Short mmCIF file of C-alpha atoms and ligand atoms in Angstrom, two decimals:
data_model
loop_
_atom_site.label_atom_id
_atom_site.label_comp_id
_atom_site.label_asym_id
_atom_site.label_seq_id
_atom_site.Cartn_x
_atom_site.Cartn_y
_atom_site.Cartn_z
CA MET A 187 -87.24 -22.74 20.92
CA ALA A 188 -88.93 -24.51 23.77
CA ASN A 189 -85.78 -26.49 24.44
CA THR A 190 -83.64 -23.34 24.55
CA LYS A 191 -85.98 -21.80 27.09
CA GLN A 192 -85.89 -24.91 29.24
CA GLU A 193 -82.15 -24.96 29.11
CA THR A 194 -81.93 -21.34 30.21
CA THR A 195 -84.32 -21.90 33.04
CA LYS A 196 -82.33 -24.92 34.19
CA LYS A 197 -79.17 -22.88 34.41
CA THR A 198 -80.67 -19.93 36.22
CA VAL A 199 -82.91 -21.63 38.73
CA LYS A 200 -81.63 -21.36 42.25
CA LYS A 201 -81.06 -24.52 44.21
CA TYR A 202 -82.15 -24.89 47.82
CA TYR A 203 -81.13 -27.62 50.27
CA ASN A 204 -82.21 -29.73 53.22
CA TYR A 205 -81.05 -28.45 56.59
CA ILE A 206 -79.68 -31.29 58.65
CA GLY A 207 -77.50 -30.92 61.82
CA GLY A 208 -76.88 -27.31 60.94
CA GLU A 209 -75.61 -28.03 57.38
CA TRP A 210 -77.35 -27.28 54.04
CA VAL A 211 -77.20 -30.56 52.16
CA LYS A 212 -78.65 -32.19 49.03
CA SER A 213 -80.84 -35.32 49.20
CA SER A 214 -78.92 -38.57 49.12
CA SER A 215 -81.32 -39.56 46.32
CA GLY A 216 -79.54 -36.95 44.17
CA GLU A 217 -82.99 -35.99 42.92
CA TRP A 218 -84.61 -32.54 42.74
CA PHE A 219 -88.03 -31.08 42.20
CA ASP A 220 -89.16 -27.73 40.95
CA ASN A 221 -91.09 -25.23 43.00
CA VAL A 222 -93.41 -23.64 40.40
CA ASN A 223 -95.32 -20.30 40.54
CA PRO A 224 -99.00 -21.31 40.26
CA ALA A 225 -99.84 -17.99 38.64
CA ASP A 226 -97.26 -18.58 35.84
CA THR A 227 -95.91 -22.11 35.53
CA THR A 228 -93.04 -20.91 33.31
CA ASP A 229 -91.63 -19.21 36.41
CA ILE A 230 -89.61 -21.68 38.46
CA VAL A 231 -89.12 -20.33 41.98
CA GLY A 232 -86.41 -22.78 42.94
CA ARG A 233 -85.17 -26.33 42.81
CA PHE A 234 -85.42 -28.42 46.02
CA PRO A 235 -84.09 -31.82 47.08
CA ALA A 236 -86.56 -34.72 46.65
CA SER A 237 -85.75 -36.37 50.01
CA ASN A 238 -85.99 -40.03 50.88
CA GLU A 239 -85.84 -42.20 53.92
CA ASP A 240 -82.07 -41.90 54.25
CA ASP A 241 -82.44 -38.09 54.47
CA VAL A 242 -85.13 -38.43 57.14
CA ASN A 243 -82.94 -40.80 59.08
CA ALA A 244 -80.04 -38.35 59.01
CA ALA A 245 -82.38 -35.50 60.11
CA VAL A 246 -83.81 -37.56 62.99
CA ALA A 247 -80.30 -38.60 64.08
CA ALA A 248 -79.24 -34.92 64.11
CA ALA A 249 -82.36 -33.94 66.15
CA LYS A 250 -81.64 -36.79 68.54
CA ALA A 251 -78.07 -35.76 69.07
CA ALA A 252 -79.08 -32.11 69.83
CA ALA A 253 -81.95 -33.10 72.21
CA ALA A 254 -80.19 -33.25 75.64
CA ARG A 255 -78.46 -29.93 75.33
CA TRP A 256 -81.56 -28.08 74.11
CA ARG A 257 -83.81 -29.71 76.71
CA ARG A 258 -81.43 -28.59 79.44
CA THR A 259 -81.15 -25.05 78.17
CA PRO A 260 -83.39 -22.99 80.48
CA ALA A 261 -86.66 -22.14 78.83
CA PRO A 262 -86.17 -18.31 79.19
CA LYS A 263 -82.84 -18.74 77.30
CA ARG A 264 -84.50 -20.79 74.60
CA ALA A 265 -87.11 -18.04 74.32
CA GLU A 266 -84.45 -15.34 74.00
CA ILE A 267 -83.35 -16.90 70.73
CA LEU A 268 -86.97 -17.01 69.64
CA PHE A 269 -87.41 -13.32 70.33
CA THR A 270 -84.40 -12.72 68.06
CA LEU A 271 -86.08 -14.92 65.49
CA GLY A 272 -89.19 -12.67 65.67
CA GLU A 273 -86.93 -9.67 64.91
CA ILE A 274 -85.40 -11.38 61.93
CA LEU A 275 -88.80 -12.34 60.53
CA ARG A 276 -89.95 -8.80 60.97
CA LYS A 277 -86.94 -7.37 59.20
CA ASN A 278 -87.46 -9.74 56.25
CA LYS A 279 -91.24 -9.48 56.08
CA ASN A 280 -91.33 -7.88 52.60
CA THR A 281 -88.96 -10.33 51.01
CA PHE A 282 -90.70 -13.35 52.61
CA THR A 283 -94.06 -12.00 51.53
CA GLN A 284 -93.03 -11.53 47.89
CA GLN A 285 -91.49 -15.00 47.77
CA MET A 286 -94.53 -16.57 49.39
CA THR A 287 -96.85 -15.05 46.79
CA ARG A 288 -94.58 -16.24 44.05
CA GLU A 289 -94.53 -19.82 45.23
CA MET A 290 -98.04 -20.12 46.63
CA GLY A 291 -100.13 -17.64 44.67
CA LYS A 292 -102.06 -15.89 47.40
CA VAL A 293 -102.25 -12.09 46.92
CA LEU A 294 -99.55 -9.98 48.50
CA LYS A 295 -101.74 -8.55 51.26
CA GLU A 296 -102.62 -12.06 52.43
CA ALA A 297 -99.06 -13.34 52.12
CA GLY A 298 -98.09 -10.37 54.28
CA GLY A 299 -100.72 -11.53 56.80
CA ASP A 300 -99.27 -15.03 56.69
CA VAL A 301 -95.77 -13.81 57.56
CA GLN A 302 -97.28 -11.53 60.18
CA GLU A 303 -99.01 -14.50 61.80
CA ALA A 304 -95.62 -16.24 62.02
CA ILE A 305 -94.17 -13.09 63.67
CA ASP A 306 -97.09 -12.86 66.09
CA CYS A 307 -96.82 -16.57 66.91
CA THR A 308 -93.08 -16.21 67.52
CA TYR A 309 -93.33 -13.30 69.95
CA TYR A 310 -96.41 -14.64 71.71
CA THR A 311 -95.02 -18.12 72.15
CA ALA A 312 -91.52 -16.94 73.09
CA GLY A 313 -93.20 -15.20 76.07
CA GLU A 314 -94.05 -18.71 77.25
CA GLY A 315 -90.34 -19.23 78.02
CA ARG A 316 -90.91 -17.28 81.21
CA ARG A 317 -94.14 -18.96 82.02
CA LEU A 318 -94.62 -22.59 80.94
CA HIS A 319 -96.63 -22.76 84.12
CA GLY A 320 -97.09 -25.94 86.07
CA PHE A 321 -98.89 -26.02 89.41
CA THR A 322 -98.60 -26.96 93.05
CA THR A 323 -101.31 -28.61 95.05
CA PRO A 324 -101.49 -29.89 98.68
CA ALA A 325 -100.32 -33.44 99.28
CA GLU A 326 -102.51 -35.70 101.39
CA MET A 327 -99.79 -36.53 103.90
CA PRO A 328 -98.12 -34.04 106.26
CA ASN A 329 -94.64 -32.76 105.45
CA LYS A 330 -94.98 -33.68 101.82
CA PHE A 331 -95.02 -31.41 98.78
CA ALA A 332 -96.83 -32.03 95.49
CA MET A 333 -96.31 -30.21 92.17
CA CYS A 334 -96.61 -30.73 88.52
CA VAL A 335 -94.31 -29.53 85.74
CA ARG A 336 -94.26 -29.68 81.92
CA GLN A 337 -91.53 -31.69 80.31
CA PRO A 338 -90.69 -31.70 76.57
CA VAL A 339 -92.09 -34.69 74.69
CA GLY A 340 -88.86 -35.25 72.75
CA LEU A 341 -88.35 -35.41 69.04
CA CYS A 342 -91.16 -33.88 67.01
CA GLY A 343 -91.91 -34.48 63.31
CA LEU A 344 -93.86 -31.62 61.73
CA ILE A 345 -95.69 -32.05 58.44
CA THR A 346 -97.02 -28.85 57.01
CA PRO A 347 -99.43 -27.88 54.20
CA PHE A 348 -99.28 -25.37 51.31
CA ASN A 349 -101.97 -22.88 52.28
CA PHE A 350 -100.26 -21.01 55.10
CA PRO A 351 -96.63 -21.50 54.09
CA MET A 352 -95.06 -19.67 57.00
CA ALA A 353 -97.85 -19.30 59.59
CA ILE A 354 -98.62 -22.97 59.97
CA PRO A 355 -94.98 -24.15 60.26
CA SER A 356 -94.48 -21.45 62.87
CA TRP A 357 -97.55 -22.59 64.86
CA LYS A 358 -95.87 -25.96 65.24
CA LEU A 359 -92.19 -25.12 65.27
CA ILE A 360 -92.14 -22.26 67.81
CA PRO A 361 -94.09 -23.99 70.62
CA ALA A 362 -92.11 -27.21 69.99
CA LEU A 363 -88.88 -25.22 70.54
CA VAL A 364 -89.88 -23.14 73.50
CA CYS A 365 -91.00 -26.36 75.24
CA GLY A 366 -87.50 -27.88 74.72
CA ASN A 367 -88.07 -30.32 71.88
CA THR A 368 -86.00 -30.84 68.76
CA VAL A 369 -87.64 -30.93 65.42
CA VAL A 370 -87.66 -32.39 61.92
CA ILE A 371 -89.91 -30.56 59.49
CA LYS A 372 -91.14 -32.06 56.25
CA SER A 373 -91.94 -28.92 54.25
CA GLY A 374 -95.06 -28.63 52.02
CA GLU A 375 -93.92 -29.73 48.56
CA ASP A 376 -95.65 -26.81 46.86
CA VAL A 377 -94.23 -24.12 49.14
CA PRO A 378 -90.77 -25.25 50.45
CA LEU A 379 -89.20 -21.79 50.14
CA SER A 380 -91.24 -20.25 52.93
CA THR A 381 -90.18 -23.05 55.24
CA ILE A 382 -86.59 -22.50 54.17
CA ASN A 383 -86.98 -18.78 54.88
CA LEU A 384 -88.23 -19.61 58.36
CA ILE A 385 -85.43 -22.02 59.05
CA LYS A 386 -82.69 -19.74 57.65
CA SER A 387 -83.97 -17.18 60.09
CA CYS A 388 -83.75 -19.78 62.91
CA GLU A 389 -80.18 -20.33 61.94
CA GLU A 390 -79.46 -16.60 61.91
CA ALA A 391 -81.12 -16.24 65.31
CA GLY A 392 -78.66 -18.76 66.78
CA ILE A 393 -80.76 -21.85 67.30
CA PRO A 394 -78.10 -24.57 67.85
CA LYS A 395 -77.19 -27.06 65.18
CA GLY A 396 -79.49 -30.09 65.05
CA VAL A 397 -82.31 -28.55 67.07
CA VAL A 398 -84.25 -27.74 63.85
CA ASN A 399 -83.94 -29.83 60.70
CA VAL A 400 -85.79 -29.66 57.36
CA VAL A 401 -86.29 -32.26 54.76
CA ASN A 402 -87.99 -31.21 51.51
CA GLY A 403 -89.94 -33.55 49.31
CA PHE A 404 -93.10 -35.57 49.00
CA GLY A 405 -95.01 -38.37 50.72
CA GLU A 406 -92.03 -40.70 50.82
CA ALA A 407 -90.21 -38.29 53.20
CA GLY A 408 -93.38 -37.69 55.25
CA ALA A 409 -94.07 -41.37 55.64
CA ALA A 410 -90.45 -42.11 56.74
CA LEU A 411 -90.82 -39.41 59.40
CA VAL A 412 -94.17 -40.84 60.63
CA ASP A 413 -92.73 -44.35 60.79
CA HIS A 414 -89.43 -43.47 62.43
CA LYS A 415 -89.04 -45.13 65.84
CA ASP A 416 -87.15 -42.22 67.42
CA VAL A 417 -89.89 -39.68 66.60
CA ARG A 418 -92.18 -39.19 69.61
CA LEU A 419 -94.73 -36.86 68.14
CA ILE A 420 -96.19 -36.02 64.78
CA SER A 421 -98.00 -32.75 64.26
CA PHE A 422 -99.86 -32.67 60.90
CA THR A 423 -101.98 -30.20 58.99
CA GLY A 424 -103.59 -31.35 55.80
CA SER A 425 -106.37 -33.51 54.44
CA THR A 426 -108.59 -35.68 56.61
CA ALA A 427 -107.74 -38.80 54.60
CA THR A 428 -103.95 -38.37 55.05
CA GLY A 429 -104.41 -37.40 58.73
CA ARG A 430 -106.30 -40.61 59.44
CA ARG A 431 -103.54 -42.73 57.83
CA ILE A 432 -100.96 -40.80 59.89
CA ALA A 433 -102.96 -41.47 63.08
CA GLU A 434 -103.15 -45.16 62.34
CA ALA A 435 -99.40 -45.32 61.72
CA CYS A 436 -98.67 -43.34 64.92
CA ALA A 437 -100.87 -45.65 66.96
CA ARG A 438 -98.53 -48.55 66.21
CA ASP A 439 -95.66 -46.87 68.16
CA ASN A 440 -97.85 -44.95 70.65
CA LYS A 441 -96.66 -41.71 69.15
CA ILE A 442 -98.43 -38.53 70.16
CA VAL A 443 -100.26 -37.21 67.14
CA SER A 444 -101.85 -33.85 66.66
CA LEU A 445 -104.02 -33.38 63.59
CA GLU A 446 -105.56 -30.34 61.94
CA MET A 447 -107.58 -31.39 58.97
CA GLY A 448 -110.53 -30.39 56.80
CA GLY A 449 -113.40 -28.07 57.26
CA LYS A 450 -116.86 -27.32 55.78
CA ASN A 451 -117.42 -24.09 57.52
CA ALA A 452 -120.56 -22.04 57.37
CA ILE A 453 -121.78 -18.51 57.95
CA ILE A 454 -125.40 -18.11 59.17
CA VAL A 455 -127.04 -14.86 57.95
CA MET A 456 -130.09 -14.08 60.04
CA ASP A 457 -133.01 -11.90 58.72
CA ASP A 458 -132.00 -9.08 61.06
CA ALA A 459 -128.35 -9.06 59.88
CA ASP A 460 -126.63 -6.06 58.32
CA ILE A 461 -126.65 -7.46 54.81
CA ASP A 462 -123.78 -5.33 53.43
CA ASN A 463 -121.55 -6.44 56.35
CA ALA A 464 -122.61 -10.09 55.87
CA VAL A 465 -121.86 -9.90 52.09
CA ASP A 466 -118.43 -8.33 52.84
CA GLY A 467 -117.68 -11.16 55.34
CA SER A 468 -118.92 -13.85 52.93
CA LEU A 469 -116.79 -12.55 50.07
CA TRP A 470 -113.69 -12.48 52.26
CA GLY A 471 -114.43 -15.80 53.97
CA ALA A 472 -115.24 -17.69 50.74
CA PHE A 473 -112.73 -16.24 48.28
CA GLY A 474 -109.80 -15.10 50.43
CA THR A 475 -106.76 -17.34 49.69
CA SER A 476 -108.93 -18.55 46.72
CA GLY A 477 -110.93 -20.54 49.23
CA GLN A 478 -107.85 -22.60 50.15
CA ARG A 479 -108.23 -22.21 53.89
CA CYS A 480 -109.35 -24.96 56.29
CA THR A 481 -111.49 -22.15 57.73
CA ALA A 482 -112.96 -21.00 54.41
CA SER A 483 -116.64 -19.96 54.35
CA SER A 484 -117.75 -22.68 51.91
CA ARG A 485 -121.41 -22.57 52.98
CA LEU A 486 -123.56 -19.47 53.43
CA VAL A 487 -126.69 -20.41 55.30
CA VAL A 488 -129.11 -17.57 54.69
CA HIS A 489 -132.59 -16.78 56.15
CA LYS A 490 -135.33 -17.10 53.55
CA LYS A 491 -136.64 -13.57 54.27
CA ILE A 492 -133.44 -11.95 52.98
CA TYR A 493 -132.20 -14.79 50.75
CA LYS A 494 -133.01 -13.12 47.43
CA LYS A 495 -131.48 -9.79 48.33
CA PHE A 496 -128.41 -11.44 49.88
CA CYS A 497 -127.82 -13.59 46.76
CA GLU A 498 -128.18 -10.71 44.39
CA ASN A 499 -125.78 -8.53 46.33
CA LEU A 500 -123.33 -11.36 46.72
CA VAL A 501 -123.28 -12.41 43.10
CA GLU A 502 -122.91 -8.77 41.97
CA ARG A 503 -119.82 -8.37 44.20
CA VAL A 504 -118.33 -11.77 43.25
CA LYS A 505 -118.53 -10.94 39.57
CA LYS A 506 -116.43 -7.86 40.25
CA LEU A 507 -113.66 -9.68 42.12
CA ARG A 508 -110.36 -9.15 40.32
CA VAL A 509 -108.68 -12.49 39.68
CA GLY A 510 -104.99 -12.65 38.70
CA ASN A 511 -101.39 -12.96 39.65
CA GLY A 512 -101.06 -12.18 43.37
CA LEU A 513 -97.93 -10.17 42.74
CA ASP A 514 -100.03 -7.45 41.18
CA PRO A 515 -101.46 -5.51 44.17
CA ARG A 516 -104.62 -4.71 42.23
CA ASN A 517 -105.66 -8.38 42.19
CA GLU A 518 -108.00 -9.74 44.96
CA VAL A 519 -108.05 -13.51 44.17
CA GLY A 520 -104.96 -15.45 43.09
CA PRO A 521 -104.64 -18.87 41.47
CA VAL A 522 -105.10 -22.24 43.14
CA ILE A 523 -102.05 -24.21 44.09
CA ASN A 524 -101.54 -26.76 41.27
CA GLU A 525 -103.02 -28.72 38.45
CA ARG A 526 -104.41 -31.44 40.77
CA ALA A 527 -106.17 -28.87 42.92
CA MET A 528 -107.58 -27.19 39.88
CA GLU A 529 -109.03 -30.46 38.54
CA LYS A 530 -110.49 -31.36 41.90
CA ILE A 531 -112.16 -27.98 42.31
CA HIS A 532 -113.43 -28.01 38.74
CA GLY A 533 -114.69 -31.54 39.34
CA TYR A 534 -116.72 -30.23 42.27
CA ILE A 535 -118.18 -27.48 40.11
CA GLU A 536 -119.31 -30.17 37.70
CA ILE A 537 -120.77 -32.20 40.62
CA GLY A 538 -122.67 -29.10 41.74
CA LYS A 539 -124.12 -28.58 38.27
CA ILE A 540 -124.78 -32.09 37.04
CA HIS A 541 -125.02 -34.38 40.09
CA ASP A 542 -126.43 -31.99 42.65
CA LYS A 543 -128.37 -29.81 40.17
CA ALA A 544 -127.78 -26.64 42.22
CA THR A 545 -128.11 -23.26 40.55
CA LEU A 546 -124.81 -21.93 39.27
CA ALA A 547 -125.27 -18.25 40.04
CA CYS A 548 -121.84 -17.07 38.78
CA GLY A 549 -118.40 -18.33 37.87
CA GLY A 550 -117.79 -22.00 37.26
CA ASN A 551 -115.03 -21.79 34.64
CA ARG A 552 -111.32 -22.21 34.49
CA LEU A 553 -109.60 -19.06 33.20
CA THR A 554 -107.22 -20.10 30.46
CA LYS A 555 -106.62 -17.14 28.17
CA GLY A 556 -104.38 -14.12 28.08
CA ASP A 557 -102.67 -13.43 31.38
CA TYR A 558 -104.26 -16.53 32.81
CA LYS A 559 -102.87 -18.96 30.27
CA ASN A 560 -99.95 -20.29 32.29
CA GLY A 561 -101.61 -20.33 35.71
CA TYR A 562 -104.22 -22.27 37.65
CA PHE A 563 -107.03 -19.82 37.75
CA ILE A 564 -110.64 -20.54 38.42
CA GLU A 565 -113.52 -18.00 38.44
CA PRO A 566 -114.99 -17.32 41.87
CA THR A 567 -118.02 -19.45 41.89
CA VAL A 568 -121.39 -19.25 43.75
CA PHE A 569 -123.97 -21.93 43.81
CA THR A 570 -127.47 -21.02 45.10
CA ASP A 571 -130.50 -23.10 46.04
CA VAL A 572 -128.13 -25.64 47.55
CA LYS A 573 -129.67 -28.26 49.82
CA PRO A 574 -127.76 -29.22 52.91
CA GLY A 575 -127.25 -32.85 51.87
CA MET A 576 -125.88 -32.14 48.42
CA ARG A 577 -122.26 -33.11 47.86
CA ILE A 578 -121.18 -29.50 47.39
CA GLY A 579 -122.88 -28.80 50.70
CA GLN A 580 -121.08 -31.59 52.51
CA GLU A 581 -117.63 -32.14 51.08
CA GLU A 582 -114.57 -29.92 51.38
CA ILE A 583 -113.74 -28.25 48.03
CA PHE A 584 -110.76 -26.14 49.08
CA GLY A 585 -111.19 -23.65 46.28
CA PRO A 586 -113.04 -20.47 45.29
CA VAL A 587 -116.49 -22.01 45.47
CA THR A 588 -119.26 -21.34 47.93
CA SER A 589 -122.80 -22.66 48.34
CA VAL A 590 -125.81 -20.59 49.48
CA ILE A 591 -128.35 -22.64 51.47
CA PRO A 592 -131.71 -21.14 52.49
CA PHE A 593 -133.34 -21.74 55.92
CA SER A 594 -136.36 -20.64 58.02
CA THR A 595 -135.50 -20.89 61.71
CA LEU A 596 -132.27 -20.51 63.73
CA ASP A 597 -132.58 -24.09 65.00
CA GLU A 598 -132.79 -25.28 61.38
CA ALA A 599 -129.74 -23.19 60.46
CA ILE A 600 -127.76 -24.63 63.36
CA GLU A 601 -128.70 -28.14 62.32
CA ILE A 602 -127.51 -27.40 58.80
CA VAL A 603 -124.19 -25.99 60.05
CA ASN A 604 -123.59 -28.90 62.35
CA GLY A 605 -124.78 -31.47 59.80
CA VAL A 606 -121.39 -32.15 58.19
CA ALA A 607 -118.44 -34.38 58.97
CA TYR A 608 -116.23 -31.47 60.08
CA GLY A 609 -116.25 -28.92 62.89
CA LEU A 610 -113.57 -26.22 62.50
CA SER A 611 -115.21 -22.84 62.18
CA SER A 612 -118.68 -21.23 62.10
CA ALA A 613 -120.16 -17.75 62.10
CA ILE A 614 -123.43 -15.93 62.57
CA TYR A 615 -124.50 -12.47 61.45
CA THR A 616 -127.28 -11.06 63.61
CA GLN A 617 -128.02 -7.93 65.60
CA ASP A 618 -129.85 -9.97 68.24
CA VAL A 619 -127.72 -10.83 71.28
CA ASN A 620 -129.98 -13.73 72.31
CA GLN A 621 -129.63 -15.40 68.89
CA ALA A 622 -125.89 -14.78 68.91
CA PHE A 623 -125.36 -16.43 72.29
CA TYR A 624 -127.65 -19.31 71.44
CA ALA A 625 -125.71 -19.96 68.28
CA MET A 626 -122.36 -19.70 70.12
CA GLN A 627 -123.68 -22.38 72.48
CA GLU A 628 -125.13 -24.73 69.89
CA LEU A 629 -122.64 -24.65 67.03
CA TYR A 630 -120.33 -27.65 67.46
CA THR A 631 -117.10 -26.20 66.06
CA GLY A 632 -113.75 -25.30 67.58
CA ILE A 633 -114.08 -21.68 66.52
CA CYS A 634 -117.16 -19.49 66.21
CA TYR A 635 -117.48 -15.86 65.08
CA VAL A 636 -120.30 -13.33 65.55
CA ASN A 637 -120.68 -10.65 62.85
CA SER A 638 -117.51 -11.79 61.11
CA ALA A 639 -116.60 -14.49 58.56
CA THR A 640 -115.24 -17.96 59.48
CA ILE A 641 -111.69 -16.94 58.91
CA GLY A 642 -109.28 -14.67 60.84
CA ALA A 643 -108.16 -16.64 63.90
CA GLU A 644 -105.57 -14.91 66.09
CA VAL A 645 -102.49 -16.64 67.47
CA HIS A 646 -103.20 -16.24 71.19
CA LEU A 647 -106.46 -18.22 71.03
CA PRO A 648 -106.63 -21.97 70.49
CA PHE A 649 -107.11 -23.08 66.90
CA GLY A 650 -108.62 -26.45 65.90
CA GLY A 651 -111.87 -28.23 65.40
CA THR A 652 -114.26 -31.00 66.33
CA LYS A 653 -115.31 -34.23 64.50
CA GLY A 654 -113.42 -34.89 61.21
CA THR A 655 -111.35 -31.70 61.60
CA GLY A 656 -109.12 -32.84 64.50
CA ASN A 657 -108.31 -35.35 67.15
CA GLY A 658 -108.99 -33.16 70.20
CA HIS A 659 -105.81 -31.04 70.26
CA ARG A 660 -105.68 -27.35 69.80
CA GLU A 661 -102.80 -25.39 68.25
CA ALA A 662 -101.96 -21.76 69.16
CA GLY A 663 -102.90 -20.13 72.41
CA THR A 664 -101.37 -21.58 75.57
CA GLN A 665 -103.30 -24.75 74.76
CA VAL A 666 -100.63 -25.74 72.19
CA LEU A 667 -98.31 -26.39 75.14
CA ASP A 668 -100.42 -29.45 75.93
CA ILE A 669 -99.38 -30.89 72.56
CA PHE A 670 -95.64 -30.25 72.91
CA THR A 671 -95.20 -31.11 76.59
CA GLU A 672 -96.13 -33.99 78.80
CA TRP A 673 -97.00 -33.52 82.51
CA LYS A 674 -94.69 -34.79 85.16
CA SER A 675 -96.09 -35.07 88.73
CA LEU A 676 -93.46 -34.54 91.45
CA TYR A 677 -93.83 -35.58 95.13
CA VAL A 678 -91.31 -34.50 97.72
CA ASP A 679 -91.61 -36.19 101.13
CA TYR A 680 -89.68 -34.27 103.78
CA SER A 681 -91.20 -36.05 106.86
CA GLY A 682 -88.10 -38.26 107.25
CA LYS A 683 -90.21 -41.46 107.42
CA LEU A 684 -92.22 -43.74 105.17
CA GLN A 685 -95.70 -42.36 104.58
CA LYS A 686 -98.12 -44.46 102.53
CA ALA A 687 -100.61 -42.49 100.47
CA GLN A 688 -104.22 -43.81 100.61
CA ILE A 689 -103.21 -46.21 103.45
CA ASP A 690 -101.66 -44.42 106.50
CA ALA A 691 -104.10 -42.63 108.70
CA VAL A 692 -103.28 -38.99 109.23
CA GLU A 693 -103.74 -37.67 112.75
CA ILE A 694 -105.87 -34.54 112.88
C1 UN1 B 737 -106.21 -22.46 57.74
O1 UN1 B 737 -107.31 -22.16 57.34
O2 UN1 B 737 -105.64 -23.52 57.29
O3 UN1 B 737 -108.02 -18.12 60.68
C2 UN1 B 737 -105.45 -21.61 58.71
C3 UN1 B 737 -107.42 -17.97 59.62
C4 UN1 B 737 -105.97 -17.97 59.57
C5 UN1 B 737 -105.40 -19.31 59.69
C6 UN1 B 737 -106.13 -20.28 58.81
N1 UN1 B 737 -105.43 -17.18 60.63
O4 UN1 B 737 -108.13 -17.91 58.60
#
């Protein structure tokens, strides 16, 4: 019986391909991997090529061959194609949303938000085609002109994660293209279909062959891209451990490397906060995307005066969250991405209970029966009485688990929030403008929210973090242009004679 089912699945599963030099091709390895629905592992979303170094070499060669023509295409013309891309994404939003939920698990509303973020990013960044501002400045010699322009960095390797299957590839791809670079993407192995949807849309929009290339697969393909001598830049989103290894490898060739990595974000809830609003935000920040956001609110730092009431309200609401297949619009929390993630998250729940001895206020179990039996479901989990130094208060869990930590003064709360290895996002709930501004000043994170959770970044503001979260770059906003361009200073001497800067005296 089981065999027959497998046979049927094998026949009906759709195959997808790598996109190299404008052609849809298999891997030269001849190997494939299955993209599995994390809410129901009997549902195979598609079969994708397991790419190797040869595939990466072919993709890089294609991107190299296309580089000069694309670089020389005027930026407003490049942007025109990207505006068309935005239209195509908009037209296909529903299909892409459904397919994303099926391969990634997040509930439909959130998958729709993810596709929308890609659309927003495309329109916003395409607008840069008519800006890409440089600057002019006076030269120190007479009859001499000085200016500065952005130039493309060259060939970019983009390595993308599973949690924002279309938004994050778009954050990297669209700016890279508007700036005049060519690209090889290594798609996230759990969510390759959303990357393929984005790239098929690029093809339909008329992006020339070779400008965008995709290889699907695992670490072998990613490592080949990072190590390739013709790649000038690697942009990576994923774990801090992998990011560090990538940075080390990039340093050997002086590659530009932009990293977006882990987070251990916190919401401060002051004693004057609107508690219902703070609970709403905490619920959304901690359990949206099943906690699988770099920006997830994995710590709730709550004033002692309202701690009891806050915890009661929170736990009551968490227990009511509807967990299930994201394709059912009634569900609020989907599965986690795969078996490995499930084990890691469950491992942290055990650490919280046994090693840290925090109070398990609700949740804590894998859901394995009935509708849950073929998926990676974990109950939304809240630990209370957590001390800042505990492992669950320090380490990134990347799942539906949050820790409530009590405090007495705002300075103490700020110290707790800042006292981790990461610095992506933070938030404070308060009605007091002085406390809000003081917190905005003192919280050492790349993003900070007042009266809102730690998630919900918009595409026209820079995104990224301090410390273990990043290496100083910011994606999104206009700041992303500093990743995908290098500055070129231009001096034009029209005096008709040799003028030596710093040396010749200028007559006044
Ligand atoms: C991430 O957490 O990996 O701010 C990206 C947000 C989203 C992007 C999150 N717009 O939550």
